[in-house]
Amino acid sequence: MKLDFREYATSEMIERSNQFYRDLLRRRTVRDFESRAIPDEVIENALKAAASAPSGANRQPWRFVVISDSKLKQQIREAAEEEEREFYAGRAPDEWLEALRPLGTDEHKPFLIEAPVLIAIFLERYGIDEQGKRIKNYYMPESVGIATGFLICALHNAGLATLTHTPSPMGFLNQVLERPKRERPYLLLVVGYPKENTTVPDIEKFPLDKVVSYKR
């Protein structure tokens, strides 16, 4: 199979990279969602983009569950808030709580039922072949992390807002969504349109020279 690669002139390359960076700079985590529906094709296309990500030995150890059913979303909210109450009441060290304070997060998660779509992302620890034999997966966290990044970018590009939600522990997702034990909950992605006049914390990203070094 021949590589489908597209090269651009230097000026266009610079312009495209600048436009992409500036568009992603607009992306912000949102906690206030409208309930209006998202076209199924948009979610499907974003998942196709996510599933195109590279993975260790091409084992593709990601599994996505798209949830729009209101009863399931309510079950997930109840289970997540139970874990979060324990987290904020005692499991989280003071240093962690202090770091979260500027973001205004707490144990209340109404967005889990307000947003039209939740996407539960699972990491498949190992596969099963047609004979029922285990198949080893490789670099699972790295692979699923890359696919998740693709998914967030694809949804943002389509004009949707997202929230990465990671209640700890997340084992309840296996039970609620009837997933096998070989799949570990990785992240719960909340997807939708932000409510009108939604605000976000006034935060800044580190300057590039703090996170990048060059060896030329």
Short mmCIF file of C-alpha atoms in Angstrom, two decimals:
data_model
loop_
_atom_site.label_atom_id
_atom_site.label_comp_id
_atom_site.label_asym_id
_atom_site.label_seq_id
_atom_site.Cartn_x
_atom_site.Cartn_y
_atom_site.Cartn_z
CA MET A 1 0.00 0.00 0.00
CA LYS A 2 1.48 3.34 -1.06
CA LEU A 3 1.77 6.06 1.57
CA ASP A 4 -0.80 8.83 1.11
CA PHE A 5 1.43 11.73 2.13
CA ARG A 6 0.89 15.39 1.29
CA GLU A 7 3.71 17.92 1.45
CA TYR A 8 3.14 21.69 1.45
CA ALA A 9 5.22 24.63 0.38
CA THR A 10 7.10 26.19 3.28
CA SER A 11 4.86 29.25 3.45
CA GLU A 12 1.69 27.13 3.47
CA MET A 13 3.20 24.76 6.03
CA ILE A 14 3.87 27.66 8.38
CA GLU A 15 0.40 29.12 7.83
CA ARG A 16 -1.36 25.78 8.40
CA SER A 17 0.62 25.09 11.57
CA ASN A 18 -0.17 28.57 12.87
CA GLN A 19 -3.90 28.26 12.12
CA PHE A 20 -4.06 24.85 13.79
CA TYR A 21 -2.29 26.11 16.90
CA ARG A 22 -4.54 29.16 17.17
CA ASP A 23 -7.67 27.09 16.73
CA LEU A 24 -6.61 24.66 19.47
CA LEU A 25 -5.80 27.62 21.71
CA ARG A 26 -9.55 28.36 21.70
CA ARG A 27 -10.31 24.92 23.12
CA ARG A 28 -11.28 25.01 26.78
CA THR A 29 -12.70 22.48 29.20
CA VAL A 30 -16.40 23.22 29.77
CA ARG A 31 -18.65 22.22 32.68
CA ASP A 32 -21.92 23.85 31.59
CA PHE A 33 -23.62 22.12 28.67
CA GLU A 34 -26.81 22.53 26.72
CA SER A 35 -28.91 19.41 26.29
CA ARG A 36 -29.57 19.76 22.53
CA ALA A 37 -28.66 16.76 20.46
CA ILE A 38 -25.52 16.33 18.39
CA PRO A 39 -25.79 14.83 14.88
CA ASP A 40 -24.81 11.15 15.06
CA GLU A 41 -22.56 11.54 12.03
CA VAL A 42 -20.43 14.13 13.82
CA ILE A 43 -19.76 11.79 16.75
CA GLU A 44 -19.09 8.89 14.38
CA ASN A 45 -16.62 10.90 12.30
CA ALA A 46 -14.79 12.04 15.44
CA LEU A 47 -14.54 8.43 16.59
CA LYS A 48 -13.21 7.42 13.18
CA ALA A 49 -10.50 10.05 13.62
CA ALA A 50 -9.71 8.72 17.11
CA ALA A 51 -9.57 5.14 15.88
CA SER A 52 -7.04 6.16 13.20
CA ALA A 53 -4.43 6.88 15.90
CA PRO A 54 -1.14 4.96 15.99
CA SER A 55 -0.83 2.15 18.53
CA GLY A 56 1.72 -0.35 19.77
CA ALA A 57 2.00 -3.19 17.22
CA ASN A 58 -1.25 -1.84 15.72
CA ARG A 59 -3.17 -3.61 18.50
CA GLN A 60 -5.57 -0.63 18.81
CA PRO A 61 -6.34 -1.20 22.52
CA TRP A 62 -9.03 1.48 22.75
CA ARG A 63 -12.73 0.83 23.14
CA PHE A 64 -15.32 3.62 23.02
CA VAL A 65 -18.85 3.51 24.41
CA VAL A 66 -21.16 6.34 23.33
CA ILE A 67 -23.88 7.06 25.89
CA SER A 68 -26.94 9.20 25.19
CA ASP A 69 -29.53 7.20 27.14
CA SER A 70 -30.78 9.37 30.02
CA LYS A 71 -31.14 6.48 32.47
CA LEU A 72 -27.58 5.33 31.88
CA LYS A 73 -26.29 8.88 32.24
CA GLN A 74 -28.12 9.19 35.56
CA GLN A 75 -26.58 5.93 36.80
CA ILE A 76 -23.15 7.17 35.80
CA ARG A 77 -23.70 10.49 37.56
CA GLU A 78 -24.82 8.82 40.78
CA ALA A 79 -21.85 6.44 40.80
CA ALA A 80 -19.36 9.17 39.86
CA GLU A 81 -20.63 11.57 42.52
CA GLU A 82 -20.38 8.85 45.17
CA GLU A 83 -16.70 8.36 44.32
CA GLU A 84 -16.12 12.11 44.13
CA ARG A 85 -17.68 12.72 47.57
CA GLU A 86 -15.21 10.27 49.07
CA PHE A 87 -12.39 11.88 47.10
CA TYR A 88 -13.10 15.44 48.24
CA ALA A 89 -13.98 14.38 51.79
CA GLY A 90 -10.88 12.39 52.56
CA ARG A 91 -9.02 10.54 49.81
CA ALA A 92 -7.51 13.62 48.16
CA PRO A 93 -4.43 15.13 49.86
CA ASP A 94 -4.62 18.81 50.78
CA GLU A 95 -2.04 19.71 48.13
CA TRP A 96 -4.25 18.23 45.41
CA LEU A 97 -7.36 20.00 46.68
CA GLU A 98 -5.46 23.29 46.74
CA ALA A 99 -4.38 22.76 43.12
CA LEU A 100 -8.01 22.15 42.11
CA ARG A 101 -9.39 25.16 43.97
CA PRO A 102 -8.86 27.74 41.16
CA LEU A 103 -10.78 25.47 38.77
CA GLY A 104 -13.89 25.44 40.95
CA THR A 105 -14.43 21.69 40.81
CA ASP A 106 -16.30 19.74 43.48
CA GLU A 107 -18.26 16.51 43.94
CA HIS A 108 -21.33 17.78 42.06
CA LYS A 109 -21.37 16.61 38.42
CA PRO A 110 -24.62 17.79 36.77
CA PHE A 111 -22.90 17.89 33.38
CA LEU A 112 -23.05 14.09 33.31
CA ILE A 113 -26.79 14.27 32.65
CA GLU A 114 -27.01 17.71 31.03
CA ALA A 115 -24.63 17.03 28.14
CA PRO A 116 -26.20 15.10 25.25
CA VAL A 117 -23.35 12.60 24.87
CA LEU A 118 -20.85 10.87 27.13
CA ILE A 119 -18.05 8.82 25.60
CA ALA A 120 -16.55 6.26 27.94
CA ILE A 121 -13.04 5.34 26.85
CA PHE A 122 -11.68 1.97 27.90
CA LEU A 123 -8.17 0.53 27.72
CA GLU A 124 -8.15 -3.09 26.59
CA ARG A 125 -5.49 -4.90 28.66
CA TYR A 126 -5.37 -7.87 26.27
CA GLY A 127 -7.30 -9.12 23.27
CA ILE A 128 -9.08 -12.41 22.66
CA ASP A 129 -8.64 -14.30 19.38
CA GLU A 130 -11.25 -16.45 17.63
CA GLN A 131 -10.15 -19.49 19.64
CA GLY A 132 -10.57 -17.64 22.93
CA LYS A 133 -6.82 -17.28 23.48
CA ARG A 134 -5.35 -14.13 24.99
CA ILE A 135 -3.50 -11.77 22.67
CA LYS A 136 -0.94 -9.44 24.20
CA ASN A 137 -1.42 -5.71 23.72
CA TYR A 138 1.50 -3.27 23.79
CA TYR A 139 1.92 0.31 25.01
CA MET A 140 -1.74 0.48 25.99
CA PRO A 141 -1.75 3.76 28.04
CA GLU A 142 0.31 5.55 25.42
CA SER A 143 -1.87 4.31 22.56
CA VAL A 144 -5.18 5.12 24.25
CA GLY A 145 -3.85 8.52 25.31
CA ILE A 146 -2.97 9.40 21.71
CA ALA A 147 -6.40 8.24 20.47
CA THR A 148 -8.09 10.31 23.17
CA GLY A 149 -6.15 13.38 22.05
CA PHE A 150 -7.24 12.76 18.47
CA LEU A 151 -10.86 12.49 19.64
CA ILE A 152 -10.78 15.74 21.62
CA CYS A 153 -9.23 17.60 18.69
CA ALA A 154 -11.77 16.15 16.24
CA LEU A 155 -14.71 17.17 18.42
CA HIS A 156 -13.30 20.67 18.89
CA ASN A 157 -12.74 20.96 15.16
CA ALA A 158 -16.41 20.07 14.60
CA GLY A 159 -17.54 22.88 16.91
CA LEU A 160 -18.21 20.95 20.12
CA ALA A 161 -17.01 21.42 23.68
CA THR A 162 -15.62 18.65 25.86
CA LEU A 163 -14.77 17.84 29.45
CA THR A 164 -12.32 15.12 30.47
CA HIS A 165 -13.77 13.51 33.59
CA THR A 166 -11.82 10.96 35.62
CA PRO A 167 -13.62 9.95 38.82
CA SER A 168 -11.36 7.68 40.83
CA PRO A 169 -11.83 4.77 40.87
CA MET A 170 -13.86 4.29 37.69
CA GLY A 171 -14.60 0.58 37.94
CA PHE A 172 -18.32 1.32 38.14
CA LEU A 173 -18.24 2.04 34.40
CA ASN A 174 -17.59 -1.64 33.68
CA GLN A 175 -20.70 -2.59 35.60
CA VAL A 176 -23.00 0.16 34.32
CA LEU A 177 -21.90 -0.27 30.69
CA GLU A 178 -21.50 -4.07 30.85
CA ARG A 179 -17.87 -4.10 29.74
CA PRO A 180 -15.55 -7.10 30.25
CA LYS A 181 -12.95 -7.11 33.03
CA ARG A 182 -10.11 -7.02 30.51
CA GLU A 183 -11.15 -3.44 29.70
CA ARG A 184 -10.05 -0.77 32.18
CA PRO A 185 -11.91 2.55 32.29
CA TYR A 186 -9.49 5.20 31.05
CA LEU A 187 -11.52 8.39 30.82
CA LEU A 188 -15.07 9.69 30.57
CA LEU A 189 -15.41 12.37 27.90
CA VAL A 190 -18.38 14.73 28.20
CA VAL A 191 -19.44 16.19 24.84
CA GLY A 192 -21.87 18.90 23.80
CA TYR A 193 -22.55 22.56 23.16
CA PRO A 194 -21.61 25.02 25.92
CA LYS A 195 -24.46 26.96 27.48
CA GLU A 196 -24.82 30.55 26.40
CA ASN A 197 -22.50 32.92 28.28
CA THR A 198 -20.51 30.01 29.72
CA THR A 199 -17.41 31.15 31.58
CA VAL A 200 -14.17 29.27 32.21
CA PRO A 201 -11.36 29.80 34.73
CA ASP A 202 -8.86 32.51 33.77
CA ILE A 203 -5.78 30.35 33.46
CA GLU A 204 -2.66 30.53 31.33
CA LYS A 205 -0.51 27.88 29.73
CA PHE A 206 3.19 27.78 30.50
CA PRO A 207 5.40 29.73 28.06
CA LEU A 208 6.97 27.48 25.48
CA ASP A 209 10.48 27.90 26.86
CA LYS A 210 9.33 26.25 30.10
CA VAL A 211 8.13 23.05 28.44
CA VAL A 212 10.34 22.81 25.33
CA SER A 213 14.09 22.59 24.94
CA TYR A 214 16.10 22.33 21.72
CA LYS A 215 19.32 20.44 21.08
CA ARG A 216 20.63 21.84 17.79
#
